[in-house]
Amino acid sequence: MKAKKWVSTALALALVGSVAIGCTKKEDSPSPSTATGEAKTSAAPSKPQEVTMNIIAEPPVLDGSIADSEASFTIMNAVNEGLFRIDKDGKAQPGLAKDFPKISPDGLTYTIDIRDANWSDGVPVKAQDFVYSYKRTLDPAAKAPYGFMVGWLKGGETALAADSPEKLKVALDAVGVKAVTDKQLEITLSRPVTFFTELLAFPIFFPQREDFVKAQGDKNGADADKVIGAGPFKLTKWDHEQTIVLEKNNKYWDAANVKLTKATLNIVKDTNTGLNLYETNASDLALIRGDQIPPYKGKPDLLIKKELTNGYLQFQEKKVPALANKKIRQALGMAIDRDGYADTVSTGTFVSPAGLVPNGTSDGAGGDFRKTAGEVQSKFDAIKAKQLFAEGLKEMNLTALPKLKLLGDDAEIDKKGLEFIAAQWKQNLGFEVEVNPVPHKLRLALSNSHDFDIVQSRWGADYNDPMTFLDMFITGGSFDEGDYSNPDYDKNVKAAQTEADPAKRAKLMVDAEKIIIDDAGVYPLYFRSRPYVKRPSVEGFFFPVGGPEFELKWVSVK
């Protein structure tokens, strides 16, 4: 995706109606209270406004340019803020922006006034903080996984591709972002992106303060004292792999409407432990398993987070030449009973996938992509898998696969997934793989560096369109961690990026999905939803569609 993932005029047109937008016209800026649809109250709550919640993963880093995980985005969204913030209805509301942007008739230039806001240390937020952030992310040295999004700015892709300091300086000077004044920012895109106002709420577009970032060096975002933001909370404690403490930022521009004074987030990877903490009143929010749902059915505690999220296997085709064989990849996928995986691993919150793109994803033409594409995923078939496995080994002049490791996260549910897959391969193919569960941060690092044999991966939508799942795997893409490559797949994805007709574009994406599924370039394992239990006294809590796991700004305790 790096330097190659971009949204064209065609994509912008195709997404009209499928993504909630706030940038098509100038609107009156809502008051902070009406932005959430809740009444504004003047009296301070009498009950202590503190919550304790469970999260299942350690944030790998809280650096705005290089963060790429849900855990990171959750904390960053609490301690910092973009020009806009997404409300409970999925709509963008002014955050550090004073109002909605003024957009040029051609849809390319956004002029945004910055409100009177301060960083948590009292230093005023300036337009230059956004300019520095975007240009820092576009520097190839940052190795920003989400740099492709900032690459949608005019000249952004050129900066990402710069291969010398001289070329980079010229490219960054020409990038379409500038501080007109301290309180006015101008952003120019290379092509219209209808939902760009929404994207400005995504953490990759948050401001960064140059003096602070440079003072931290390569430790920026690594510890509590190396993080600064302009959001509702301050990060006051970070005991790695244990606890994160957020306290109200009284210098936040909308502090009057932030009721929580403290949020303690415990990193709890085991759902039994998490549920025990909830049931003993030691936590107000816990992720649970499907088999833990029944006692809470019909009770206000139970919340189901519906997601556009898939899980899949990636095969490292360059490191392990045998995995470049299509039949071997097909066999490894087909040998897994994905209904059994869903029932055993998640006990009811995973469903067997019909393809790569999850249920509920728009097709960009007014329909549901899964209904448009149909079921393209191969069925579990142990006999056929064994046959394909033998044929693939023969084609590679092998009698068996080399000793391989199956990488994945070390959270309880992920470890169960690894163990289930290993058992299926041993039973159905006679292939024994070593399972390698590691902390989330390490799994991401190994995946990003392509340092694995096979990895159990997961992806959640950045926006509601199939492209957020499909263009990950074009040749050389930032998230093509298995080094999959098929020219026909690339051709269809790139054609869809430039196709103006929504129906034709949807057809190109359907065809692209069929190619990668038939190739077993990646092998989908499940589509995900997640059950939680939440203390009914905790109000104003909601799950955003993408990015952070949950939103804390409007939470209160009754």
PDB file of N, CA, C and O in Angstrom, residues 483-507:
ATOM      1  N   ASP A 483       4.485 -11.281   0.352  1.00  0.00           N
ATOM      2  CA  ASP A 483       5.070 -11.081  -0.985  1.00  0.00           C
ATOM      3  C   ASP A 483       4.291 -11.806  -2.071  1.00  0.00           C
ATOM      4  O   ASP A 483       4.862 -12.308  -3.044  1.00  0.00           O
ATOM      5  N   TYR A 484       2.973 -11.848  -1.922  1.00  0.00           N
ATOM      6  CA  TYR A 484       2.102 -12.368  -2.988  1.00  0.00           C
ATOM      7  C   TYR A 484       2.163 -11.429  -4.179  1.00  0.00           C
ATOM      8  O   TYR A 484       2.213 -10.208  -4.025  1.00  0.00           O
ATOM      9  N   SER A 485       2.129 -11.993  -5.386  1.00  0.00           N
ATOM     10  CA  SER A 485       2.159 -11.166  -6.594  1.00  0.00           C
ATOM     11  C   SER A 485       1.437 -11.885  -7.728  1.00  0.00           C
ATOM     12  O   SER A 485       1.723 -13.044  -8.021  1.00  0.00           O
ATOM     13  N   ASN A 486       0.476 -11.172  -8.327  1.00  0.00           N
ATOM     14  CA  ASN A 486      -0.226 -11.683  -9.507  1.00  0.00           C
ATOM     15  C   ASN A 486      -0.562 -10.479 -10.386  1.00  0.00           C
ATOM     16  O   ASN A 486      -1.341  -9.617  -9.977  1.00  0.00           O
ATOM     17  N   PRO A 487      -0.002 -10.378 -11.588  1.00  0.00           N
ATOM     18  CA  PRO A 487      -0.244  -9.222 -12.460  1.00  0.00           C
ATOM     19  C   PRO A 487      -1.722  -9.002 -12.773  1.00  0.00           C
ATOM     20  O   PRO A 487      -2.164  -7.853 -12.896  1.00  0.00           O
ATOM     21  N   ASP A 488      -2.493 -10.090 -12.897  1.00  0.00           N
ATOM     22  CA  ASP A 488      -3.920  -9.938 -13.184  1.00  0.00           C
ATOM     23  C   ASP A 488      -4.656  -9.328 -11.992  1.00  0.00           C
ATOM     24  O   ASP A 488      -5.578  -8.527 -12.158  1.00  0.00           O
ATOM     25  N   TYR A 489      -4.256  -9.744 -10.791  1.00  0.00           N
ATOM     26  CA  TYR A 489      -4.844  -9.154  -9.591  1.00  0.00           C
ATOM     27  C   TYR A 489      -4.523  -7.666  -9.542  1.00  0.00           C
ATOM     28  O   TYR A 489      -5.412  -6.822  -9.324  1.00  0.00           O
ATOM     29  N   ASP A 490      -3.246  -7.317  -9.738  1.00  0.00           N
ATOM     30  CA  ASP A 490      -2.834  -5.915  -9.728  1.00  0.00           C
ATOM     31  C   ASP A 490      -3.620  -5.111 -10.758  1.00  0.00           C
ATOM     32  O   ASP A 490      -4.077  -3.993 -10.488  1.00  0.00           O
ATOM     33  N   LYS A 491      -3.788  -5.692 -11.946  1.00  0.00           N
ATOM     34  CA  LYS A 491      -4.479  -4.999 -13.038  1.00  0.00           C
ATOM     35  C   LYS A 491      -5.916  -4.664 -12.654  1.00  0.00           C
ATOM     36  O   LYS A 491      -6.402  -3.546 -12.886  1.00  0.00           O
ATOM     37  N   ASN A 492      -6.617  -5.613 -12.047  1.00  0.00           N
ATOM     38  CA  ASN A 492      -8.010  -5.386 -11.662  1.00  0.00           C
ATOM     39  C   ASN A 492      -8.128  -4.354 -10.547  1.00  0.00           C
ATOM     40  O   ASN A 492      -9.000  -3.485 -10.575  1.00  0.00           O
ATOM     41  N   VAL A 493      -7.258  -4.450  -9.555  1.00  0.00           N
ATOM     42  CA  VAL A 493      -7.311  -3.493  -8.446  1.00  0.00           C
ATOM     43  C   VAL A 493      -7.019  -2.080  -8.943  1.00  0.00           C
ATOM     44  O   VAL A 493      -7.739  -1.123  -8.623  1.00  0.00           O
ATOM     45  N   LYS A 494      -5.987  -1.939  -9.759  1.00  0.00           N
ATOM     46  CA  LYS A 494      -5.621  -0.605 -10.246  1.00  0.00           C
ATOM     47  C   LYS A 494      -6.676  -0.047 -11.198  1.00  0.00           C
ATOM     48  O   LYS A 494      -6.935   1.167 -11.211  1.00  0.00           O
ATOM     49  N   ALA A 495      -7.315  -0.936 -11.967  1.00  0.00           N
ATOM     50  CA  ALA A 495      -8.398  -0.471 -12.838  1.00  0.00           C
ATOM     51  C   ALA A 495      -9.579   0.015 -12.005  1.00  0.00           C
ATOM     52  O   ALA A 495     -10.225   1.020 -12.342  1.00  0.00           O
ATOM     53  N   ALA A 496      -9.852  -0.674 -10.912  1.00  0.00           N
ATOM     54  CA  ALA A 496     -10.947  -0.255 -10.030  1.00  0.00           C
ATOM     55  C   ALA A 496     -10.651   1.095  -9.391  1.00  0.00           C
ATOM     56  O   ALA A 496     -11.569   1.877  -9.116  1.00  0.00           O
ATOM     57  N   GLN A 497      -9.381   1.393  -9.154  1.00  0.00           N
ATOM     58  CA  GLN A 497      -9.003   2.667  -8.547  1.00  0.00           C
ATOM     59  C   GLN A 497      -9.263   3.849  -9.475  1.00  0.00           C
ATOM     60  O   GLN A 497      -9.353   4.988  -9.022  1.00  0.00           O
ATOM     61  N   THR A 498      -9.389   3.585 -10.768  1.00  0.00           N
ATOM     62  CA  THR A 498      -9.576   4.684 -11.721  1.00  0.00           C
ATOM     63  C   THR A 498     -10.906   4.617 -12.465  1.00  0.00           C
ATOM     64  O   THR A 498     -11.191   5.482 -13.285  1.00  0.00           O
ATOM     65  N   GLU A 499     -11.712   3.590 -12.168  1.00  0.00           N
ATOM     66  CA  GLU A 499     -12.993   3.415 -12.869  1.00  0.00           C
ATOM     67  C   GLU A 499     -14.058   4.349 -12.311  1.00  0.00           C
ATOM     68  O   GLU A 499     -14.341   4.367 -11.118  1.00  0.00           O
ATOM     69  N   ALA A 500     -14.669   5.167 -13.193  1.00  0.00           N
ATOM     70  CA  ALA A 500     -15.673   6.145 -12.766  1.00  0.00           C
ATOM     71  C   ALA A 500     -17.056   5.537 -12.588  1.00  0.00           C
ATOM     72  O   ALA A 500     -17.862   6.049 -11.811  1.00  0.00           O
ATOM     73  N   ASP A 501     -17.353   4.476 -13.319  1.00  0.00           N
ATOM     74  CA  ASP A 501     -18.674   3.864 -13.236  1.00  0.00           C
ATOM     75  C   ASP A 501     -18.738   2.932 -12.022  1.00  0.00           C
ATOM     76  O   ASP A 501     -17.982   1.954 -11.952  1.00  0.00           O
ATOM     77  N   PRO A 502     -19.625   3.201 -11.045  1.00  0.00           N
ATOM     78  CA  PRO A 502     -19.662   2.397  -9.824  1.00  0.00           C
ATOM     79  C   PRO A 502     -19.899   0.910 -10.070  1.00  0.00           C
ATOM     80  O   PRO A 502     -19.282   0.073  -9.406  1.00  0.00           O
ATOM     81  N   ALA A 503     -20.783   0.569 -11.013  1.00  0.00           N
ATOM     82  CA  ALA A 503     -21.083  -0.840 -11.277  1.00  0.00           C
ATOM     83  C   ALA A 503     -19.864  -1.546 -11.884  1.00  0.00           C
ATOM     84  O   ALA A 503     -19.546  -2.686 -11.523  1.00  0.00           O
ATOM     85  N   LYS A 504     -19.197  -0.884 -12.831  1.00  0.00           N
ATOM     86  CA  LYS A 504     -18.010  -1.473 -13.444  1.00  0.00           C
ATOM     87  C   LYS A 504     -16.892  -1.615 -12.412  1.00  0.00           C
ATOM     88  O   LYS A 504     -16.155  -2.603 -12.403  1.00  0.00           O
ATOM     89  N   ARG A 505     -16.788  -0.611 -11.551  1.00  0.00           N
ATOM     90  CA  ARG A 505     -15.770  -0.663 -10.506  1.00  0.00           C
ATOM     91  C   ARG A 505     -16.016  -1.834  -9.563  1.00  0.00           C
ATOM     92  O   ARG A 505     -15.089  -2.570  -9.192  1.00  0.00           O
ATOM     93  N   ALA A 506     -17.278  -2.025  -9.174  1.00  0.00           N
ATOM     94  CA  ALA A 506     -17.619  -3.145  -8.299  1.00  0.00           C
ATOM     95  C   ALA A 506     -17.263  -4.473  -8.964  1.00  0.00           C
ATOM     96  O   ALA A 506     -16.737  -5.384  -8.311  1.00  0.00           O
ATOM     97  N   LYS A 507     -17.519  -4.575 -10.264  1.00  0.00           N
ATOM     98  CA  LYS A 507     -17.213  -5.813 -10.992  1.00  0.00           C
ATOM     99  C   LYS A 507     -15.704  -6.074 -11.008  1.00  0.00           C
ATOM    100  O   LYS A 507     -15.252  -7.223 -10.840  1.00  0.00           O
TER     101      LYS A 507
END
